[in-house]
mmCIF file of C-alpha atoms in Angstrom:
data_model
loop_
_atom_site.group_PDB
_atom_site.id
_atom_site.type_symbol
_atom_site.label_atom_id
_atom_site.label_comp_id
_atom_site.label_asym_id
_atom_site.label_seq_id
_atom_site.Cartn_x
_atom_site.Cartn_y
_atom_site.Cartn_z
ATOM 1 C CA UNK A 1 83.902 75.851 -34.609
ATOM 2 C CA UNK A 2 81.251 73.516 -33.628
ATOM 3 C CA UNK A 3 83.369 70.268 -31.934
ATOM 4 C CA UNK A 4 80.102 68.554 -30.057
ATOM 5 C CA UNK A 5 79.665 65.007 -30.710
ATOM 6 C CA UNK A 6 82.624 64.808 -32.921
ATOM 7 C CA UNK A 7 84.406 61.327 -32.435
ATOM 8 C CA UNK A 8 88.188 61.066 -31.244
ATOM 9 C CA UNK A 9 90.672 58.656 -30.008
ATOM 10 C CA UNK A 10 93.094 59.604 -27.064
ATOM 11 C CA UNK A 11 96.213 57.627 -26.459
ATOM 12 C CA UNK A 12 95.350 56.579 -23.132
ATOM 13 C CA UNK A 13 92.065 56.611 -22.784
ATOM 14 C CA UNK A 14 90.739 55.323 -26.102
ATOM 15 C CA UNK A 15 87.754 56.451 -28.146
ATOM 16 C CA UNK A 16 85.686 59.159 -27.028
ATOM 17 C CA UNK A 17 82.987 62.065 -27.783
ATOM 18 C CA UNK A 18 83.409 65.282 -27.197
ATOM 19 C CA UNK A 19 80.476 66.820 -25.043
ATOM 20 C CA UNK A 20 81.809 70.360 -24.522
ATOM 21 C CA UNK A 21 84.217 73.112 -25.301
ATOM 22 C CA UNK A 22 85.076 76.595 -25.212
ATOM 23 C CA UNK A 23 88.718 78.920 -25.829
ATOM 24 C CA UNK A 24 90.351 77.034 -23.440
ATOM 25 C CA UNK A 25 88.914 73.725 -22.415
ATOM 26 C CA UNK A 26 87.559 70.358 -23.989
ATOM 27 C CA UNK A 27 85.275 68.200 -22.219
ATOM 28 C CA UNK A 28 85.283 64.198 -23.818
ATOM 29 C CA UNK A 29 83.239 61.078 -22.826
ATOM 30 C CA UNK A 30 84.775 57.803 -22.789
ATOM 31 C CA UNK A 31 81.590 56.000 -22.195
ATOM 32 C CA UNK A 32 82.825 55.462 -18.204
ATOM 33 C CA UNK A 33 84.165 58.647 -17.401
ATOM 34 C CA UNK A 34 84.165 62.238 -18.400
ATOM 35 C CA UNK A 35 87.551 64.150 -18.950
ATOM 36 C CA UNK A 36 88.512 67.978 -19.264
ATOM 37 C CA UNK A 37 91.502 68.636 -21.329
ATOM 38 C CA UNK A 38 93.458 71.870 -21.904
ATOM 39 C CA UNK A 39 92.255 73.311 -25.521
ATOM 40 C CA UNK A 40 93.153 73.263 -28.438
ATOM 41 C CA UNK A 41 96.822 71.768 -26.992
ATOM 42 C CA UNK A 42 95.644 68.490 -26.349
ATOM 43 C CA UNK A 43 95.336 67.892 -30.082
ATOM 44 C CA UNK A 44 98.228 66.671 -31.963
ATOM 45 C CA UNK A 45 100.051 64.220 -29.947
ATOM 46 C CA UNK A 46 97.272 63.045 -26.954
ATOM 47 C CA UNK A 47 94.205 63.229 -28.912
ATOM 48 C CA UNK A 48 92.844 63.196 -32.678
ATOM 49 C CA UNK A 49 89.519 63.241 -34.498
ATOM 50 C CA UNK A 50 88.028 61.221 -36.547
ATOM 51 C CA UNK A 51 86.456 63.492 -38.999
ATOM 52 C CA UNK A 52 89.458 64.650 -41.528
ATOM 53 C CA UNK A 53 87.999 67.708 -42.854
ATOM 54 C CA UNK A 54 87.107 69.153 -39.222
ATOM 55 C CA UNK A 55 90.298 67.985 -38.560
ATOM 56 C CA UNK A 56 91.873 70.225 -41.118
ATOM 57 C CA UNK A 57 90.045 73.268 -40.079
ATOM 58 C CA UNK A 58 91.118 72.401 -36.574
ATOM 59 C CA UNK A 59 94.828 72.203 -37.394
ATOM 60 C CA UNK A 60 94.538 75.309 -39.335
ATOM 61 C CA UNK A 61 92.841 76.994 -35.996
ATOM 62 C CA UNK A 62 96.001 75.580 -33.841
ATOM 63 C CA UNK A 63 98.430 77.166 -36.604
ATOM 64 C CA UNK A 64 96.822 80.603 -36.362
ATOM 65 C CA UNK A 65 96.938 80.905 -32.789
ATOM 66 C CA UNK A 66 100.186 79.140 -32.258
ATOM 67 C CA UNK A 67 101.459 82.152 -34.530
ATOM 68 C CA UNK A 68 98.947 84.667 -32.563
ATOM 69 C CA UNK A 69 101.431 83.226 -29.524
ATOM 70 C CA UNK A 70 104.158 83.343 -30.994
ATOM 71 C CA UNK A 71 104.341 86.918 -31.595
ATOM 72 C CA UNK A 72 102.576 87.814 -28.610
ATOM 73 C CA UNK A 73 105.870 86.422 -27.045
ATOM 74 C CA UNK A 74 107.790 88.233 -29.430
ATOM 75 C CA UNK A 75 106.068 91.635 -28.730
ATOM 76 C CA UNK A 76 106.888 90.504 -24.998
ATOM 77 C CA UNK A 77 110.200 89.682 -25.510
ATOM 78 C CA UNK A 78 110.746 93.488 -27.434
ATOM 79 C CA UNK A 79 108.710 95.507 -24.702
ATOM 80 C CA UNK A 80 111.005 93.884 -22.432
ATOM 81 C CA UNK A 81 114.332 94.755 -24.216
ATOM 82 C CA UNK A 82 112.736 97.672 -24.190
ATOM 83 C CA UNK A 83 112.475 98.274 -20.665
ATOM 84 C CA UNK A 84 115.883 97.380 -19.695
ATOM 85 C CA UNK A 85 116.790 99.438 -22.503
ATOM 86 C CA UNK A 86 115.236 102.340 -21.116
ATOM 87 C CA UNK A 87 116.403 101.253 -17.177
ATOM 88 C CA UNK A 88 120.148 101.364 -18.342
ATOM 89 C CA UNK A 89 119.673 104.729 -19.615
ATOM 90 C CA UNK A 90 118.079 105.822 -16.091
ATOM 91 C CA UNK A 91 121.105 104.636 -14.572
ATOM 92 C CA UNK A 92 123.615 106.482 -16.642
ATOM 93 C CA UNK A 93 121.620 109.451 -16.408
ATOM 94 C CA UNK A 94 121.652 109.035 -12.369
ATOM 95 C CA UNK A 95 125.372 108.456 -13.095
ATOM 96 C CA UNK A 96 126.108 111.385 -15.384
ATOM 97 C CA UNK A 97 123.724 113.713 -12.711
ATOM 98 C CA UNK A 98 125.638 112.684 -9.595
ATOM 99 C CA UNK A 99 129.280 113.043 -10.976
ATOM 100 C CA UNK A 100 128.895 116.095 -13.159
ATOM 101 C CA UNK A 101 131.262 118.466 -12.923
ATOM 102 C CA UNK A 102 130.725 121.823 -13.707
ATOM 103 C CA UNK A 103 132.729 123.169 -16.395
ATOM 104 C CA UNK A 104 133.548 126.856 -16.886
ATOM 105 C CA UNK A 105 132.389 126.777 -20.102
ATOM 106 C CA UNK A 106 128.717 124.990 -20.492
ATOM 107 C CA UNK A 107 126.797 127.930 -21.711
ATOM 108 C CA UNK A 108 125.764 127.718 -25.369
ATOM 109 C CA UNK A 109 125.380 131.419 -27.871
ATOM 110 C CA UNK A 110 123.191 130.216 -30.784
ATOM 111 C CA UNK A 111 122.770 131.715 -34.510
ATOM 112 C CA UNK A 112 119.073 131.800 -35.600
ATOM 113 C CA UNK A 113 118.396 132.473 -39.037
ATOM 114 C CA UNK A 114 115.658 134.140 -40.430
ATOM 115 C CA UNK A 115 112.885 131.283 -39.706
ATOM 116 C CA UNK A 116 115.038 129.846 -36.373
ATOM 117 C CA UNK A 117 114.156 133.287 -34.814
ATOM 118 C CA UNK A 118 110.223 132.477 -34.554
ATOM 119 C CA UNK A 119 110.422 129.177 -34.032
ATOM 120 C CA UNK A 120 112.686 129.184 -31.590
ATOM 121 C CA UNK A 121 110.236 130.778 -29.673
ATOM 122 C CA UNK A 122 107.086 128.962 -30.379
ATOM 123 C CA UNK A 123 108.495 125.430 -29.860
ATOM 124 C CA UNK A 124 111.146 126.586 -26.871
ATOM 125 C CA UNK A 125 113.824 124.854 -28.106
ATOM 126 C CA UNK A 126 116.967 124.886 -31.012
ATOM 127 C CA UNK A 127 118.597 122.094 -33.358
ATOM 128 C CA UNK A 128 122.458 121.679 -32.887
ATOM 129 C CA UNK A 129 122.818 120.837 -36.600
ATOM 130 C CA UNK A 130 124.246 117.881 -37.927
ATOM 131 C CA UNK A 131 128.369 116.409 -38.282
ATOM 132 C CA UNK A 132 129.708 118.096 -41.658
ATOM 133 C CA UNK A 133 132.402 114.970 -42.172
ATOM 134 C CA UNK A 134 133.543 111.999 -40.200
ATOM 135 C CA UNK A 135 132.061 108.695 -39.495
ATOM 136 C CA UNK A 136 129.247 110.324 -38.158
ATOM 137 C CA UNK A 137 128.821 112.259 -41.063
ATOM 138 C CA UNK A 138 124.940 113.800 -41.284
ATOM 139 C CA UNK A 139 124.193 112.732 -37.952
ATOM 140 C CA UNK A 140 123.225 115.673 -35.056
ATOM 141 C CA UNK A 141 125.699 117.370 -33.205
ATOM 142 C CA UNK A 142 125.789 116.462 -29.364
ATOM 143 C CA UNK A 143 125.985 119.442 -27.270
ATOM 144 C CA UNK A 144 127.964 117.344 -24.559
ATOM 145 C CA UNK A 145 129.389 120.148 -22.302
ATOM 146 C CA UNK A 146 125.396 120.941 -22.095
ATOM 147 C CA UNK A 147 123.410 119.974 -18.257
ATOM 148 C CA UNK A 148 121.348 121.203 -15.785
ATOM 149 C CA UNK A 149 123.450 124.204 -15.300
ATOM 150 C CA UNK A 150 123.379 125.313 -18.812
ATOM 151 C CA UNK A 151 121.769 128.242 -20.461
ATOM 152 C CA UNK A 152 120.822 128.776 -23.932
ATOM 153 C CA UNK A 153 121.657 131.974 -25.802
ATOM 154 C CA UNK A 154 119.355 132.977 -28.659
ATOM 155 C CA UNK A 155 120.633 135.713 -31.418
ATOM 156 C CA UNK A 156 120.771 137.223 -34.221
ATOM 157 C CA UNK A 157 122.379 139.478 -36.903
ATOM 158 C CA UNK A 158 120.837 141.603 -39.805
ATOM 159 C CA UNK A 159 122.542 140.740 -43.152
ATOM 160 C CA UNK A 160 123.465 144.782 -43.328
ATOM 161 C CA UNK A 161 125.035 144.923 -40.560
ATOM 162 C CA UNK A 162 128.709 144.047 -39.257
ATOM 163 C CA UNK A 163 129.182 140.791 -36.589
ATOM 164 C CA UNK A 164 129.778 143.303 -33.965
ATOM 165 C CA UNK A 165 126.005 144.577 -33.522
ATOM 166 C CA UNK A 166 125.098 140.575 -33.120
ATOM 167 C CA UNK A 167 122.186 141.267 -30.521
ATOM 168 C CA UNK A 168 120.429 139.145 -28.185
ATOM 169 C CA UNK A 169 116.847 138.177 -28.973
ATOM 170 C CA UNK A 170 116.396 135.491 -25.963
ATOM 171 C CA UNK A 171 117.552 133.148 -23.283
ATOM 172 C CA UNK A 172 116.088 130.049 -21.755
ATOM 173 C CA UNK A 173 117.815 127.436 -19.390
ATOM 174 C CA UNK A 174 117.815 123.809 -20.421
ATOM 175 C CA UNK A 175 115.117 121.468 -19.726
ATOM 176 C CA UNK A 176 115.476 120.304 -16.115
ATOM 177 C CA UNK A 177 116.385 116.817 -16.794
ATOM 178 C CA UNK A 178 118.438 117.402 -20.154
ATOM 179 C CA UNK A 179 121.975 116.152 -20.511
ATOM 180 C CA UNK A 180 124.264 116.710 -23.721
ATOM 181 C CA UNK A 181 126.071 113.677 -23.943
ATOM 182 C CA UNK A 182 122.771 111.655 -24.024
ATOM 183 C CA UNK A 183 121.201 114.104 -26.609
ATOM 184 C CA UNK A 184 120.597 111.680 -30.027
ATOM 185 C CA UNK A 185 118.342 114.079 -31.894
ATOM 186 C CA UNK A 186 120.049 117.110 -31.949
ATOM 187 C CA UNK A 187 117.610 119.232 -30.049
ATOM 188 C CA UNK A 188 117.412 121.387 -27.183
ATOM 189 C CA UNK A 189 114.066 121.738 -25.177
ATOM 190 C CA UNK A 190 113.360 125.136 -22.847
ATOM 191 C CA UNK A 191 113.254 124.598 -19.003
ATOM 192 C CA UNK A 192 109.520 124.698 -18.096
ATOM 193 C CA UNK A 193 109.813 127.671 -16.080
ATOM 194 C CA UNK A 194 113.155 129.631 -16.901
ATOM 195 C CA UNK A 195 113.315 131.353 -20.382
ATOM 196 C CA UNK A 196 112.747 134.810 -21.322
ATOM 197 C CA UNK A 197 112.399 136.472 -24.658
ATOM 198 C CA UNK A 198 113.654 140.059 -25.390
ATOM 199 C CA UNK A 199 111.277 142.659 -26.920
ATOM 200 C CA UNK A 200 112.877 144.308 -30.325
ATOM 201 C CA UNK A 201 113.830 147.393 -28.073
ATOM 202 C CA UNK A 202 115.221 145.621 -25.490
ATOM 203 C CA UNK A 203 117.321 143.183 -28.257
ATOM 204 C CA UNK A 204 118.405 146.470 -29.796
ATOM 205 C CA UNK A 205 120.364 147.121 -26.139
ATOM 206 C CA UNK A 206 121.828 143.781 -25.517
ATOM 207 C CA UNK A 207 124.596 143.233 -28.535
ATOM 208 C CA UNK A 208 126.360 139.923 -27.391
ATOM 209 C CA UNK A 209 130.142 140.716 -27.765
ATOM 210 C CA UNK A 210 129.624 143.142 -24.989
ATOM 211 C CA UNK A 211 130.205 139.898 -23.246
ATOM 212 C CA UNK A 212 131.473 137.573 -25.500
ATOM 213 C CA UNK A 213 135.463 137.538 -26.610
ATOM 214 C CA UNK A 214 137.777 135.067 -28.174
ATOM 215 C CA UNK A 215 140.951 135.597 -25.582
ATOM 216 C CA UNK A 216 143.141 134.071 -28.396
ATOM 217 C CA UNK A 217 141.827 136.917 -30.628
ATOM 218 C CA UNK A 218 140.323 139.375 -28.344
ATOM 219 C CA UNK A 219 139.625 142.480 -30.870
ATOM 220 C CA UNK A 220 138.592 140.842 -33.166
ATOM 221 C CA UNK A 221 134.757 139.859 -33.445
ATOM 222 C CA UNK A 222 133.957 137.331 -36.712
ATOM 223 C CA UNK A 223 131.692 133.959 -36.619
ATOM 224 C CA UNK A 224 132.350 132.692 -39.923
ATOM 225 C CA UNK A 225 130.796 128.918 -38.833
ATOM 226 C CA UNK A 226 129.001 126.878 -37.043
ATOM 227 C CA UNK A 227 124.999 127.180 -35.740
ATOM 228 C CA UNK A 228 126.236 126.887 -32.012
ATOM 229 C CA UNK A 229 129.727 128.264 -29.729
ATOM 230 C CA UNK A 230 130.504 127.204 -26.078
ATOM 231 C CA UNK A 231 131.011 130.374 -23.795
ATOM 232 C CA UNK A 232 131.938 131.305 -20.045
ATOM 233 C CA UNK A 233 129.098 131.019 -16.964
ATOM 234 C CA UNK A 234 130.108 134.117 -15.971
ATOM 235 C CA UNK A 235 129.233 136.051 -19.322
ATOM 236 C CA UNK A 236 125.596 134.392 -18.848
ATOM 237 C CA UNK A 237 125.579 135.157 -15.494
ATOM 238 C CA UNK A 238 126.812 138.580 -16.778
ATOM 239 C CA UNK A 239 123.742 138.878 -18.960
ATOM 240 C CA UNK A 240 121.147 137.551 -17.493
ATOM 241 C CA UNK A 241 121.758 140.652 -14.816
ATOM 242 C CA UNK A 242 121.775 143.133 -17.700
ATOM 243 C CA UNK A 243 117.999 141.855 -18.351
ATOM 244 C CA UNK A 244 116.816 142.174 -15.063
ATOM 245 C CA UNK A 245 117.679 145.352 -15.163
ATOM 246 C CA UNK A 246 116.534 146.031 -18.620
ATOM 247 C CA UNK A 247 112.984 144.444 -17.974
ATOM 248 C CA UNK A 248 110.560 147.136 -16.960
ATOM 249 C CA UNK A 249 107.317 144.788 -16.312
ATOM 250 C CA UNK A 250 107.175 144.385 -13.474
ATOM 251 C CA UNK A 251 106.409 140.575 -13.497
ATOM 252 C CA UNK A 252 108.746 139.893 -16.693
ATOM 253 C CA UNK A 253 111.159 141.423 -14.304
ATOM 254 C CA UNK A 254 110.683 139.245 -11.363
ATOM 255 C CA UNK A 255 110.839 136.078 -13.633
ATOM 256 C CA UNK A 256 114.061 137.439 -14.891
ATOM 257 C CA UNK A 257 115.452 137.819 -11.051
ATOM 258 C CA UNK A 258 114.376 134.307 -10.263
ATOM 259 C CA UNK A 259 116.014 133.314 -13.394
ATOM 260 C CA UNK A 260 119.062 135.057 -12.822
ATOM 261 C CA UNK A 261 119.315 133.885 -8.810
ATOM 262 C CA UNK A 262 118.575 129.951 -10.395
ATOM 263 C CA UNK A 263 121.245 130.048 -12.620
ATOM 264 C CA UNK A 264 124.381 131.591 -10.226
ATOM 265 C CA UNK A 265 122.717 128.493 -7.766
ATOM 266 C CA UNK A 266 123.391 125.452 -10.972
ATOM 267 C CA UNK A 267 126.581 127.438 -11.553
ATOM 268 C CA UNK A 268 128.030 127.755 -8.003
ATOM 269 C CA UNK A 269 127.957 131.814 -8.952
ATOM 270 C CA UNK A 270 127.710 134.761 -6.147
ATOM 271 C CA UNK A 271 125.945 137.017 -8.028
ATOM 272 C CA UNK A 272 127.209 140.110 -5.680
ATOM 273 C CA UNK A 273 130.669 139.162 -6.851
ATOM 274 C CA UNK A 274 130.228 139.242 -10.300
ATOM 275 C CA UNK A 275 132.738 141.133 -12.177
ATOM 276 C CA UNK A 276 131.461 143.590 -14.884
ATOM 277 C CA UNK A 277 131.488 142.724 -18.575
ATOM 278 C CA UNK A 278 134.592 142.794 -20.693
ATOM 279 C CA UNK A 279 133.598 141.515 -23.799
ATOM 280 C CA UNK A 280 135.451 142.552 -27.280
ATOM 281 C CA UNK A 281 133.284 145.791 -27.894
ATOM 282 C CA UNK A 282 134.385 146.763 -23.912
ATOM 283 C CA UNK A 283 138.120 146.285 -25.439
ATOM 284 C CA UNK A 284 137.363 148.607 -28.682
#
């Protein structure tokens, strides 16, 4: 708005005309002097205008942008909650990575379904499911013995066939800097370099309770529910050195090797020492 030559009256320096202004500055003549005054907060309580319907217009200005500040600070204020937000969860994932203890059990045997079988390849990574009762009813299951050192087994059964010919479609460690306990959504992402799918030939060789066996129950081979079970590092350990031997590529193969010699490193594993598999169909 066009201020020049409007009349005003300052508390201390009387009546005036204003000669000049832009965003942020006012210039007013007192007839003696010239003054510069911060704009528009110099209205209000140090100086007002004599004309009352630019005077109006003006006020309404000063409201808009007083709100424009106001949530300016207010989007301040949130992207700084935000950041200490985000710096408290560095630190307890610093915490959680420096005082993690391995646990003998931190590998994870997953159920895909029908559609979880391709998609679990495309997008590299599974859904834990969600709480069936509980406080937390509906909300997604943390996988909290999950970490760096944990692998992700992918399978399967045919509806035909019995639990026992379960076979194993894939594997993939977990993202590099995943940890379970911090896991809100539910999901589990694919390490960037360490996951391997199975070819429908090679699946057909690699049934999973070759490995896998409930010692409380150890004939017996049922998964009535659940999407996800916890299982031994030495049964993936186990595995992944049935695939490198099962992979005939010659560069599938190598992956599978460097795979195999990553995961025995996370899981404090000599692979030369590893005993040989003695899951419930080794027990029929």
């Amino acid at each position: 708005m066009n201020l020049i030559n409007k009349k005003v009256t300052h508390k201390r320096f009387g009546m005036g005309s204003i000669v000049n202004h832009n965003d942020s500055s006012i210039e007013i003549n007192f007839g003696s002097e010239a003054k510069k005054f911060v704009f528009p907060d110099v209205f209000g309580k140090h100086l007002k205008l004599h004309d009352k319907n630019v005077a109006n217009s003006l006020e309404k200005i000063i409201q808009k942008m007083e709100m424009e500040r106001q949530e300016e600070e207010w989007k301040k204020e949130e992207e700084k909650k935000l950041q200490q937000k985000n710096h408290e969860l560095r630190l307890e994932h610093e915490k959680l990575m420096k005082n993690h203890k391995l646990h003998p059990e931190s590998q994870l045997v997953f159920w895909c379904d029908t559609e979880e079988q391709n998609r679990s390849f495309s997008d590299w990574k599974v859904f834990s499911g969600v709480i069936k009762s509980g406080n937390n009813k509906g909300k997604p299951n943390k996988p909290i013995r999950l970490h760096q050192n944990s692998a992700v087994l992918l399978t399967a059964i045919d509806s035909s066939k019995p639990e026992k010919d379960r076979r194993i479609l894939g594997v993939y460690m977990v993202n590099e800097d995943f940890i379970g306990k911090l896991c809100e959504d539910g999901y589990i992402p694919a390490h960037s370099t360490y996951k391997l799918q199975l070819t429908e030939q090679e699946s057909d060789q690699m049934l999973m309770w070759k490995y896998y066996v409930n010692e409380k129950s150890p004939h017996k081979m049922t998964w009535n529910t659940g999407k996800y079970r916890y299982f031994d590092n030495l049964w993936m350990a186990q595995i992944l050195l049935d695939i490198v031997s099962l992979k005939s590529d010659p560069v599938e193969r190598e992956l599978a090797q460097q795979f195999f010699e990553h995961f025995c490193k996370m899981n404090q594993i000599t692979g030369q020492e590893l005993p040989k598999p003695n899951g419930a169909l080794m027990r029929i």
